[in-house]
Coordinates of C-alpha atoms in Angstrom, one line a residue:
M270 CA 9.8 3.5 2.5
D271 CA 6.5 4.5 3.9
V272 CA 3.7 5.1 1.4
A273 CA 1.7 8.2 2.3
I274 CA -0.6 8.8 -0.6
K275 CA -3.1 11.2 1.1
E276 CA -0.3 13.3 2.6
T277 CA 2.1 13.7 -0.3
G278 CA -0.4 13.6 -3.1
I279 CA 0.4 11.7 -6.4
S280 CA 2.2 13.3 -9.3
M281 CA 2.1 11.6 -12.7
E282 CA 4.3 14.3 -14.2
M283 CA 7.7 13.3 -15.7
T284 CA 10.5 14.2 -13.4
G285 CA 12.6 16.1 -15.8
R286 CA 12.5 13.8 -18.8
S287 CA 10.4 13.7 -21.9
S288 CA 8.0 11.0 -22.9
R289 CA 10.4 10.0 -25.6
D290 CA 13.2 9.5 -23.1
W291 CA 11.0 7.3 -21.0
R292 CA 10.0 5.2 -23.9
E293 CA 13.6 4.5 -24.6
L294 CA 14.5 3.9 -20.9
G295 CA 11.3 2.2 -19.8
N296 CA 12.0 -1.2 -21.2
K297 CA 14.8 -1.7 -18.6
G298 CA 12.1 -1.4 -15.8
L299 CA 11.5 -4.5 -13.7
F300 CA 9.0 -4.6 -10.9
V301 CA 8.0 -7.2 -8.4
I302 CA 4.5 -6.6 -7.1
G303 CA 2.5 -8.4 -4.5
H304 CA 0.5 -8.2 -1.3
A305 CA 2.4 -8.3 2.0
R306 CA 3.6 -11.7 3.1
T307 CA 3.2 -13.3 -0.4
G308 CA 7.0 -14.0 -1.1
T309 CA 7.9 -10.7 -2.7
T310 CA 11.1 -10.3 -0.6
V311 CA 12.2 -13.9 -1.5
L312 CA 11.7 -13.2 -5.2
Q313 CA 13.4 -9.8 -5.1
N314 CA 16.5 -11.3 -3.3
A315 CA 16.6 -14.1 -5.8
L316 CA 16.4 -11.7 -8.8
N317 CA 19.1 -9.4 -7.2
D318 CA 21.4 -12.4 -7.2
S319 CA 21.9 -11.7 -10.9
K320 CA 24.6 -9.3 -11.9
N321 CA 22.3 -7.9 -14.5
I322 CA 19.5 -6.9 -12.2
L323 CA 19.0 -4.2 -9.5
L324 CA 15.9 -4.1 -7.5
F325 CA 15.4 -1.5 -4.8
G326 CA 13.3 -2.7 -1.8
E327 CA 10.1 -0.7 -1.4
A328 CA 11.5 2.6 -2.7
N329 CA 8.0 3.5 -3.9
F330 CA 9.1 5.5 -6.9
Y331 CA 5.4 5.9 -7.9
V332 CA 4.7 8.3 -5.0
D333 CA 8.1 10.0 -4.7
K334 CA 7.8 13.6 -5.6
G335 CA 11.3 13.8 -6.9
Q336 CA 13.0 15.2 -3.8
P337 CA 16.8 15.5 -4.3
D338 CA 17.7 13.3 -1.3
F339 CA 16.5 9.9 -2.4
R340 CA 19.6 8.1 -1.2
A341 CA 19.5 9.5 2.3
R342 CA 15.8 8.8 2.7
F343 CA 16.0 5.3 1.3
N344 CA 19.1 4.2 3.3
K345 CA 17.8 5.7 6.5
W346 CA 14.4 3.9 6.2
H347 CA 16.1 0.5 5.7
D348 CA 18.6 1.2 8.5
L349 CA 15.8 2.1 10.9
N350 CA 14.1 -1.2 10.0
G351 CA 17.3 -3.2 10.9
N352 CA 18.1 -4.3 7.3
Q353 CA 21.7 -5.1 6.5
P354 CA 23.1 -3.4 3.3
T355 CA 22.3 -5.4 0.2
K356 CA 21.3 -4.5 -3.4
S357 CA 17.8 -4.4 -2.1
T358 CA 18.3 -2.2 0.9
Y359 CA 21.2 0.1 0.2
C360 CA 21.8 2.9 -2.4
P361 CA 25.5 3.6 -2.8
A362 CA 26.9 7.1 -3.2
V363 CA 27.5 7.4 -6.9
F364 CA 27.2 11.2 -7.1
D365 CA 29.1 13.9 -5.3
G366 CA 26.0 14.8 -3.5
D367 CA 22.6 13.1 -3.4
G368 CA 19.9 13.0 -6.2
T369 CA 16.3 12.2 -7.1
W370 CA 15.0 8.6 -7.5
E371 CA 15.2 9.3 -11.3
D372 CA 18.8 10.3 -11.2
Y373 CA 19.8 6.9 -9.5
W374 CA 17.5 4.9 -11.8
V375 CA 18.9 6.3 -14.9
H376 CA 22.5 6.0 -13.6
F377 CA 22.1 2.4 -12.7
S378 CA 20.4 1.6 -15.9
H379 CA 23.8 2.1 -17.6
F380 CA 25.2 -0.9 -15.6
Y381 CA 22.2 -3.3 -15.2
R382 CA 20.0 -4.9 -17.9
C383 CA 17.0 -4.4 -15.5
V384 CA 16.5 -1.8 -12.8
G385 CA 13.4 -1.3 -10.7
E386 CA 11.9 -2.2 -7.2
K387 CA 9.8 -4.4 -5.1
I388 CA 6.4 -3.0 -4.3
I389 CA 4.2 -4.4 -1.6
F390 CA 0.5 -3.7 -0.7
N391 CA -0.7 -3.6 3.0
P392 CA -4.3 -3.5 4.0
T393 CA -4.4 0.3 4.1
E394 CA -5.2 2.5 1.1
T395 CA -4.7 -0.4 -1.3
S396 CA -7.2 0.8 -3.8
A397 CA -5.5 4.2 -4.0
Q398 CA -2.1 2.4 -4.4
C399 CA -3.4 0.3 -7.4
D400 CA -4.7 3.4 -9.2
A401 CA -1.4 5.4 -8.6
L402 CA 0.6 2.4 -9.8
M403 CA -1.2 1.9 -13.0
G404 CA -0.8 5.6 -13.9
F405 CA 3.0 5.5 -13.0
F406 CA 3.6 2.4 -15.0
A407 CA 1.7 3.6 -18.0
A408 CA 3.7 7.0 -18.0
H409 CA 7.1 5.6 -17.4
F410 CA 7.5 1.8 -17.8
F411 CA 4.8 0.6 -20.2
T412 CA 7.2 -1.7 -22.0
G413 CA 8.9 -2.7 -18.7
Q414 CA 8.6 -6.2 -17.0
F415 CA 6.2 -6.8 -14.1
I416 CA 6.3 -10.0 -11.9
F417 CA 3.3 -10.5 -9.6
C418 CA 3.7 -12.7 -6.5
F419 CA 0.8 -14.6 -5.1
R420 CA 0.5 -17.0 -2.1
N421 CA -2.5 -18.9 -0.9
P422 CA -4.8 -16.5 1.0
I423 CA -5.1 -18.7 4.1
D424 CA -1.5 -18.5 4.9
V425 CA -1.3 -14.8 3.9
L426 CA -4.2 -14.1 6.4
F427 CA -2.3 -15.7 9.3
S428 CA 1.1 -14.1 8.4
V429 CA -0.3 -10.6 7.9
R430 CA -2.3 -10.8 11.1
K431 CA 0.6 -12.1 13.1
L432 CA 2.9 -9.4 11.9
A433 CA 0.3 -6.7 12.5
E434 CA -0.2 -7.9 16.0
Y435 CA 3.6 -7.8 16.6
H436 CA 3.7 -4.1 15.6
G437 CA 0.6 -3.2 17.6
T438 CA -1.6 -2.6 14.6
P439 CA -4.1 -5.5 14.5
M440 CA -6.1 -5.9 11.3
T441 CA -9.3 -7.8 10.5
D442 CA -9.5 -10.7 8.2
V443 CA -12.0 -8.8 6.0
S444 CA -9.6 -5.9 5.5
I445 CA -6.8 -8.2 4.6
M446 CA -9.0 -10.1 2.1
I447 CA -10.2 -6.8 0.4
S448 CA -6.5 -5.7 0.1
Y449 CA -5.5 -9.1 -1.3
L450 CA -8.3 -9.1 -3.9
S451 CA -7.3 -5.5 -4.9
V452 CA -3.9 -6.7 -5.9
L453 CA -5.4 -9.7 -7.7
R454 CA -7.7 -7.4 -9.7
L455 CA -4.6 -5.2 -10.5
Y456 CA -2.9 -8.3 -11.9
L457 CA -5.8 -9.4 -14.0
T458 CA -6.1 -5.8 -15.4
M459 CA -2.4 -5.4 -16.1
V460 CA -2.4 -8.8 -17.9
R461 CA -4.7 -7.3 -20.5
L462 CA -3.2 -3.8 -20.8
F463 CA 0.7 -4.3 -20.5
P464 CA 2.7 -6.5 -22.8
N465 CA 5.1 -8.1 -20.2
V466 CA 3.2 -9.3 -17.1
H467 CA 4.3 -12.5 -15.3
V468 CA 3.2 -14.4 -12.2
V469 CA 5.0 -16.4 -9.5
F470 CA 3.1 -18.6 -7.0
H471 CA 5.1 -18.7 -3.8
E472 CA 4.1 -22.3 -2.9
E473 CA 5.3 -23.8 -6.1
P474 CA 8.3 -22.0 -7.6
S475 CA 9.7 -24.0 -10.6
K476 CA 12.8 -23.8 -12.8
E477 CA 10.5 -23.8 -15.9
C478 CA 8.7 -20.7 -14.6
F479 CA 12.0 -18.8 -14.0
D480 CA 13.5 -20.0 -17.2
A481 CA 10.5 -18.4 -19.0
I482 CA 10.9 -15.1 -17.0
G483 CA 14.6 -15.0 -17.6
Q484 CA 14.1 -15.5 -21.3
S485 CA 11.6 -12.5 -21.3
L486 CA 14.1 -10.4 -19.3
D487 CA 17.1 -11.6 -21.5
V488 CA 18.8 -12.4 -18.1
G489 CA 20.0 -15.7 -16.8
L490 CA 18.3 -16.7 -13.5
N491 CA 20.3 -19.8 -12.7
H492 CA 20.4 -19.1 -8.9
V493 CA 16.9 -18.3 -8.3
M494 CA 15.6 -21.6 -7.1
S495 CA 18.3 -21.8 -4.3
Y496 CA 16.6 -19.0 -2.6
Y497 CA 13.3 -20.9 -2.0
Q498 CA 13.5 -23.0 1.1
T499 CA 10.0 -24.5 1.4
E500 CA 10.6 -26.0 4.8
R501 CA 10.7 -22.4 6.2
V502 CA 7.2 -21.5 4.9
S503 CA 4.4 -21.7 7.6
R504 CA 1.3 -23.6 6.7
H505 CA -2.2 -23.3 7.9
S506 CA -5.6 -24.8 7.3
I507 CA -9.1 -23.5 6.7
D508 CA -10.1 -25.0 10.1
E509 CA -8.0 -22.5 11.9
I510 CA -10.0 -19.5 10.4
P511 CA -12.7 -18.2 12.8
A512 CA -16.1 -19.7 12.0
G513 CA -17.7 -16.3 11.2
C514 CA -15.3 -15.7 8.3
R515 CA -14.6 -19.2 7.2
D516 CA -17.0 -19.2 4.2
R517 CA -15.6 -16.0 2.8
V518 CA -12.1 -17.4 3.1
K519 CA -13.1 -20.5 1.4
E520 CA -14.5 -18.4 -1.5
L521 CA -11.2 -16.5 -1.8
D522 CA -9.1 -19.7 -1.5
S523 CA -11.2 -21.2 -4.4
L524 CA -10.7 -18.2 -6.4
Y525 CA -6.9 -18.3 -5.8
N526 CA -6.7 -22.0 -6.9
H527 CA -8.7 -21.2 -10.0
L528 CA -6.3 -18.4 -10.8
R529 CA -3.3 -20.5 -10.3
D530 CA -4.6 -23.3 -12.5
R531 CA -5.6 -20.8 -15.3
A532 CA -2.4 -18.7 -15.1
R533 CA -0.1 -21.7 -15.3
G534 CA -1.5 -22.6 -18.7
G535 CA -1.7 -19.0 -20.0
F536 CA -4.9 -17.0 -20.5
V537 CA -6.6 -17.5 -23.7
L538 CA -8.4 -14.8 -25.7
P539 CA -7.5 -12.1 -23.1
Q540 CA -8.8 -9.3 -25.3
L541 CA -12.2 -10.7 -26.1
E542 CA -14.7 -8.2 -24.8
Q543 CA -16.2 -9.2 -21.5
N544 CA -19.3 -7.4 -20.0
R545 CA -19.9 -7.9 -16.3
Y546 CA -23.7 -7.6 -16.9
N547 CA -24.0 -10.4 -19.4
Y548 CA -26.7 -12.8 -18.3
S549 CA -25.2 -16.0 -19.8
P550 CA -23.1 -18.0 -17.3
T551 CA -21.0 -19.3 -20.2
H552 CA -20.2 -15.8 -21.6
P553 CA -17.0 -15.0 -19.7
T554 CA -13.7 -16.3 -20.8
P555 CA -11.4 -17.8 -18.0
L556 CA -9.8 -14.4 -17.4
G557 CA -13.1 -12.5 -17.6
G558 CA -14.7 -15.0 -15.2
L559 CA -11.8 -14.5 -12.7
Y560 CA -12.2 -10.7 -12.9
N561 CA -16.0 -11.0 -12.4
A562 CA -15.5 -13.3 -9.4
T563 CA -12.9 -11.0 -7.9
E564 CA -15.2 -7.9 -8.3
M565 CA -18.1 -9.8 -6.7
L566 CA -16.3 -11.0 -3.7
L567 CA -14.8 -7.5 -3.2
R568 CA -18.3 -6.0 -3.3
D569 CA -19.6 -8.6 -0.8
L570 CA -16.7 -8.1 1.6
A571 CA -17.1 -4.3 1.4
V572 CA -20.7 -4.6 2.4
S573 CA -20.0 -7.0 5.2

């Protein structure tokens, strides 16, 4: 559903339940998080194949004010977007009337091991989204499970740009890169602050990766790999990027490859204090170095 942070405001208040209630419920939370066009939908559909998982598609619980018509709004939004009814796109009528997002979340948590949603970021208000999401997760789902999706930035640039043009809302490569980096920074932050943060790279899904995630979720994910059809994924090269932006895209692509290499092996010493102003080039840990590089590129792009 549409995210309208400026218009609706953001409430971090509990929607009728105490902090203790959410501590007991929150460990059932599961969230797929990623920038637009990074494979979040494929992953959501693959996870929803499990009878133990229910993920709503872009319900945006974190900005929902708790209106008692969640089902009507959610179903209407997906219907208007032409989506067929699935676990991702349709909320069934389980009450006599309607209810809040929390009513449905709690209800379905009695039937599924994991309940949550897919959250995507578009190149508008990404920074505000990241701040809102962190507060919401900390308040409601600190012990939940979070799976970030990433895809190489060159293909993301082309895919986002093409979709934006189709909808008549063209976007610049710089705005897309800033948005992409904001999600990357959110991931690096949450790896340090939350206990259960995972990552999937869209170009190279593997059984080993999903076995590890399934073990953490305590859910079998035997059918996940069948949802990944690599021949349907569009590929692009750096030579297709406009010359004026090519160097920055190369920097971002290098950062992405570094992230992928490091994340596959697991980050070492994530809690070692890292000061961004330290003069020594050997001071940062791999995770600290990635965070610094992300911040620097974000700053440079904002200036440009």
